[in-house]
XYZ file of C-alpha atoms in Angstrom:
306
model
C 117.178 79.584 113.637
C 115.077 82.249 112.941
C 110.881 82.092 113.932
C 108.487 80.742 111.759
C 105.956 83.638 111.727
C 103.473 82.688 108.519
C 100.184 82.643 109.874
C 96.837 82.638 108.174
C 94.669 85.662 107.394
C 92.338 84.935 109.733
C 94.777 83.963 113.012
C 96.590 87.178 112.281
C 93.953 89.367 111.959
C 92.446 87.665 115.265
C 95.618 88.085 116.919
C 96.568 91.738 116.128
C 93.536 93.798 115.106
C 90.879 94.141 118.148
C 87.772 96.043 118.625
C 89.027 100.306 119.380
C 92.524 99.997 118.198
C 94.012 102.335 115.687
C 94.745 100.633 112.748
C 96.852 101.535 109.580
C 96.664 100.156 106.212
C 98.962 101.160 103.588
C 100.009 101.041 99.948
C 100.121 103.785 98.182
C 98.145 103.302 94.651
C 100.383 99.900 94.718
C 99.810 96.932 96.889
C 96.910 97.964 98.929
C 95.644 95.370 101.641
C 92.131 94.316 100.156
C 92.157 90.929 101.506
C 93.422 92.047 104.850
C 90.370 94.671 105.126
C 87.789 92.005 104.146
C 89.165 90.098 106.846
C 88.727 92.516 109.446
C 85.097 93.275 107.893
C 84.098 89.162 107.933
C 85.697 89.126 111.805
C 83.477 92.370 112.634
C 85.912 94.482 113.862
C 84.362 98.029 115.476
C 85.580 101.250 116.472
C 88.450 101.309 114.462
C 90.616 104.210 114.083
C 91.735 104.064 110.457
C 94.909 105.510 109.345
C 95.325 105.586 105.653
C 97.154 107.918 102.921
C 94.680 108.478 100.369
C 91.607 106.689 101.735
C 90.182 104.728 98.881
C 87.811 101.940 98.449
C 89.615 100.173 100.718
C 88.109 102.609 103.496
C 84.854 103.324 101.657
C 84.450 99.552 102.647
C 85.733 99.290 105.884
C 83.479 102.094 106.695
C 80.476 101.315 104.816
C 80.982 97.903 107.083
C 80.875 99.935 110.259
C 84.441 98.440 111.302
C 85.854 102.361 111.690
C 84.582 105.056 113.972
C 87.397 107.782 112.885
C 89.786 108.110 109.979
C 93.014 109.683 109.810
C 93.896 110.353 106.123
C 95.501 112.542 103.235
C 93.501 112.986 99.737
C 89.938 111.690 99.696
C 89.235 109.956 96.442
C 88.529 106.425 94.577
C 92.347 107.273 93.069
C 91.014 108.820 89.653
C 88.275 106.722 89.071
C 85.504 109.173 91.361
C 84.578 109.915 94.536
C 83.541 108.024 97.938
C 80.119 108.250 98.391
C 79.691 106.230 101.696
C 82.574 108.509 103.070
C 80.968 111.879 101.742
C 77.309 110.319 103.224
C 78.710 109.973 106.632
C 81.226 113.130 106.667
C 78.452 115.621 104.889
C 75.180 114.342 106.476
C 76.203 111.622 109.312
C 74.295 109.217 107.004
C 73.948 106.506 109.133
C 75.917 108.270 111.773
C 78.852 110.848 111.538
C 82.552 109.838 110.633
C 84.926 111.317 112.653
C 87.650 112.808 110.345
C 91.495 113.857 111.080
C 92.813 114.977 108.093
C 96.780 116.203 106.976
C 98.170 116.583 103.815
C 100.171 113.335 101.901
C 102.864 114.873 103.268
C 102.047 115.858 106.942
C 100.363 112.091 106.770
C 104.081 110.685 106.097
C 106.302 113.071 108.557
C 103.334 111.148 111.174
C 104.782 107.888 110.266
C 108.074 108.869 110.249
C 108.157 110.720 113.825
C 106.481 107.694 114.780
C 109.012 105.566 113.751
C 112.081 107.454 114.694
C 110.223 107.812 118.602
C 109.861 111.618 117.690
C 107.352 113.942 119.782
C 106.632 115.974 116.441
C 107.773 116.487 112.998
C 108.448 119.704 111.054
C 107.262 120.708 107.581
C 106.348 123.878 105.866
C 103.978 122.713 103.358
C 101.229 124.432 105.386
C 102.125 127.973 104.883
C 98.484 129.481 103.088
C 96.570 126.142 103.447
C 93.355 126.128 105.530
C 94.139 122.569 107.145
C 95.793 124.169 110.242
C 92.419 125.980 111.207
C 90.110 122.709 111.015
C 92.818 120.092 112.049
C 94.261 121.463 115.789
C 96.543 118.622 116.124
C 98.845 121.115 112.960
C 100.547 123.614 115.030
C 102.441 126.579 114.384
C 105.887 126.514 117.030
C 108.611 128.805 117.131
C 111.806 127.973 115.062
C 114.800 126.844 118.231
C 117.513 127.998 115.640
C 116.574 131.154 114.027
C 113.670 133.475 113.856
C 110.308 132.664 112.408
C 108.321 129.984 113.151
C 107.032 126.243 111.339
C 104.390 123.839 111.211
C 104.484 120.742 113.128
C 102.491 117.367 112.806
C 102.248 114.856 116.105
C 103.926 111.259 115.742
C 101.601 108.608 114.726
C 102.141 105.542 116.705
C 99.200 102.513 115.201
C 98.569 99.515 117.213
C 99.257 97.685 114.339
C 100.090 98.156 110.783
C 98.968 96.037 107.608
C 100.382 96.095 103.993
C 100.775 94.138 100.972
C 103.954 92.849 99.682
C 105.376 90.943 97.255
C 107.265 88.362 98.735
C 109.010 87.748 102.349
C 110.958 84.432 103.506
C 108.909 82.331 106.487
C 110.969 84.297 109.250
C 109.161 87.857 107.871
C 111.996 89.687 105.642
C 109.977 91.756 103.351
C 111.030 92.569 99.781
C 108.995 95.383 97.182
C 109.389 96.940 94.892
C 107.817 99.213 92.567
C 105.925 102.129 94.355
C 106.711 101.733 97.982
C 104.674 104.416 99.473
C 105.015 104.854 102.747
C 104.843 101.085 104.044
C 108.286 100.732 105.789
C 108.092 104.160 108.032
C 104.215 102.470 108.544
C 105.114 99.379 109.919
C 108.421 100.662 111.900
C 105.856 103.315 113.615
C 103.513 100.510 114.520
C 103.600 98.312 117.809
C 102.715 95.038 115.532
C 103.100 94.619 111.878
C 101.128 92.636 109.512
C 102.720 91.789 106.055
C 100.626 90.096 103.556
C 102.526 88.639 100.666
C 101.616 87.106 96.924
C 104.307 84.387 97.901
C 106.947 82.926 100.563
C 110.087 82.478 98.836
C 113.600 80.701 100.346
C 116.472 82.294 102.224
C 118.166 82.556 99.638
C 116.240 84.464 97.256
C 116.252 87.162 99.970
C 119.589 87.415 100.310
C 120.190 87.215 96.788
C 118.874 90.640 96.411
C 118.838 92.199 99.121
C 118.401 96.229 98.126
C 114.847 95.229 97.808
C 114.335 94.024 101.459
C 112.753 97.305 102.747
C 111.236 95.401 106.062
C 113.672 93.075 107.748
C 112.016 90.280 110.112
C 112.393 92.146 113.514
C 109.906 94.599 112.555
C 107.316 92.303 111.672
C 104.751 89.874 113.606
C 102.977 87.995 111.496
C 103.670 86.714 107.469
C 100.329 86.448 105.492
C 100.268 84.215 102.409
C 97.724 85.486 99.980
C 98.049 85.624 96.435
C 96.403 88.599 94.975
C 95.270 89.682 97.767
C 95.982 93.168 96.900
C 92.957 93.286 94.163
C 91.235 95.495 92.912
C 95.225 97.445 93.361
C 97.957 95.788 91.791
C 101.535 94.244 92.583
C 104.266 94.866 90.469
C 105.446 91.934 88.593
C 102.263 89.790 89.398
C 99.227 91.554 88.009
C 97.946 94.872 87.088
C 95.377 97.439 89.013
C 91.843 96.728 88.318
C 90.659 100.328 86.640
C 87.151 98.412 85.351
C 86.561 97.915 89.045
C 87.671 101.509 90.342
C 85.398 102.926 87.939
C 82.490 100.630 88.999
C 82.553 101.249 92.353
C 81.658 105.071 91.967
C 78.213 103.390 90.862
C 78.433 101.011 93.871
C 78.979 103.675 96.176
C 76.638 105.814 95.443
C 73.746 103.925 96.328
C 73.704 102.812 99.861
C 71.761 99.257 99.121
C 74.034 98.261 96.380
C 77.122 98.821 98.221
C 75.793 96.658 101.365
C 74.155 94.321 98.387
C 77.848 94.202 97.066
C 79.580 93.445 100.241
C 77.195 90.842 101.641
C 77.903 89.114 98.451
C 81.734 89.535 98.262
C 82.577 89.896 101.532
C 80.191 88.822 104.331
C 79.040 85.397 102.514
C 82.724 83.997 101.315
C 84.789 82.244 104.277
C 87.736 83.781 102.520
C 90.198 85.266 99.794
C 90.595 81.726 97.857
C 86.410 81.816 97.789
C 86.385 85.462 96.390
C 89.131 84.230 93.625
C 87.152 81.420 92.870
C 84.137 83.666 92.837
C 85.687 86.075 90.104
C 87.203 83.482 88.204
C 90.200 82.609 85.971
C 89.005 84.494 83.208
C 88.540 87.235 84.960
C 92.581 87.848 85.278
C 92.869 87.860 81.550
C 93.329 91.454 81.171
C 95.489 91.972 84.507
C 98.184 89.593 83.648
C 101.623 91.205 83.283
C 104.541 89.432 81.243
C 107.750 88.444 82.812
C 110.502 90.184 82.472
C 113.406 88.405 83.909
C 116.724 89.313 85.760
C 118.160 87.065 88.076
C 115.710 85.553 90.637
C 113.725 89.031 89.722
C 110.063 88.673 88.074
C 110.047 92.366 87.334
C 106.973 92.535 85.371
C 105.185 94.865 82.507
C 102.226 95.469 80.792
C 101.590 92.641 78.223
């Protein structure tokens, strides 16, 4: 029989995320670990190394809660909705203190992942021919071609101490089914030594196997199970509810003013035990406009725009 790994937010985050580890969290516009990142914020993680694909508000948080020391990322913006001011504060005038930055292209970001999780020593791409990255990031290096003349780019494997995404659903023994954008969660969590999945809901055995094309993370990749309904808000999950855009473009306001972003996360983060107390603390209402209608097929709640 296969292990029982559902554990709660807080166990698994106690377990698998300590103070100086490197620590990736991914979703990819989609299914973005919110909940997970308060955790780590409430626990008072420091001196993380955050590795993220488009670092969002998810890491204007994180760092605005001095849980990350360095960030390894692609694309620095709220996703269309503005900019990062607590990231720009600490990058452009070390306001508190500097940010350490690594920065690669989307693309450089996932051939990372995926030399990670193939146990590569590098990976090679071309999309740095003409771009000024190579000159302020060292770790992009220019190596002669072992087949033929010329030469490429190469990126270094990146290897997290643990990865956390969102999902939207997995069986009690940790097979992981999404669908929708998928970003670049499964070459993640297969680069990572541990693997948290947080899921809107734990369904049977059989559902899994019912259809199983949408299984992109079978159990043996994955530690610990996570059971948190939208806990990928203000992001969305297919099929369950939509992204939050009134909240993206709030936060540019947020953001930009140190004391209301500490204001805001002192009253959303630091003074609720947990996810179920931030629900409660938004409301039912509030999910009026994110609600998506089903769309049936099979054991498949697929999901649209009502």
């Amino acid at each position: 029989m296969a292990a029982d790994k559902v554990m709660t937010m807080s166990d698994a985050v106690a377990t698998y995320v300590q103070d100086g580890m490197t620590v990736a969290l991914e979703g990819f516009s989609h299914l973005i670990p919110f909940a997970a990142a308060h955790e780590i914020i409430r626990q008072g993680r420091k001196d993380l190394t955050l590795c993220r694909m488009t670092p969002d508000i998810i890491s204007d948080q994180l760092i605005a809660a001095d849980c990350v020391s360095k960030l390894v990322a692609s694309f620095f913006a709220s996703g269309s909705a503005g900019s990062l001011y607590e990231i720009r504060r600490r990058i452009e005038k070390h306001d508190p203190v500097k940010l350490e930055v690594e920065e690669y292209s989307h693309y450089g970001m996932v051939c990372r992942y995926q030399a990670g999780a193939a146990g590569l020593p590098f990976f090679p791409l071309r999309s740095y021919a003409g771009s000024d990255l190579p000159a302020l990031n060292p770790q992009i290096r220019l190596v002669d071609d072992p087949y033929g003349e010329g030469s490429i780019y190469v990126v270094p494997p990146l290897n997290p101490d643990v990865t956390i995404i969102h999902a939207q659903r997995a069986d009690r023994s940790g097979n992981v089914q999404i669908w929708g954008i998928a970003g670049v969660q499964q070459e993640a969590v297969y680069a990572a030594k541990h693997a948290i999945v947080v899921v809107e809901e734990i369904v049977d055995d059989d559902v899994i196997r019912s259809d199983p094309s949408r299984t992109l993370i079978p159990s043996h990749a994955v530690d610990a199970v996570v059971v948190c309904p939208r806990g990928a808000h203000p992001s969305y999950a297919q099929g369950y509810y939509d992204r939050d855009c009134a909240f993206y473009r709030r936060w540019t306001a947020i953001s930009k003013d140190p004391q209301a972003l500490r204001t805001w996360l002192k009253e959303w983060v630091f003074e609720l035990p947990d996810h179920d107390a931030y629900l409660a603390k938004l409301g039912d209402d509030y999910w009026s406009d994110l609600e998506v209608a089903p769309r049936h097929s099979g054991t498949v709640n697929y999901g649209s725009r009502k």
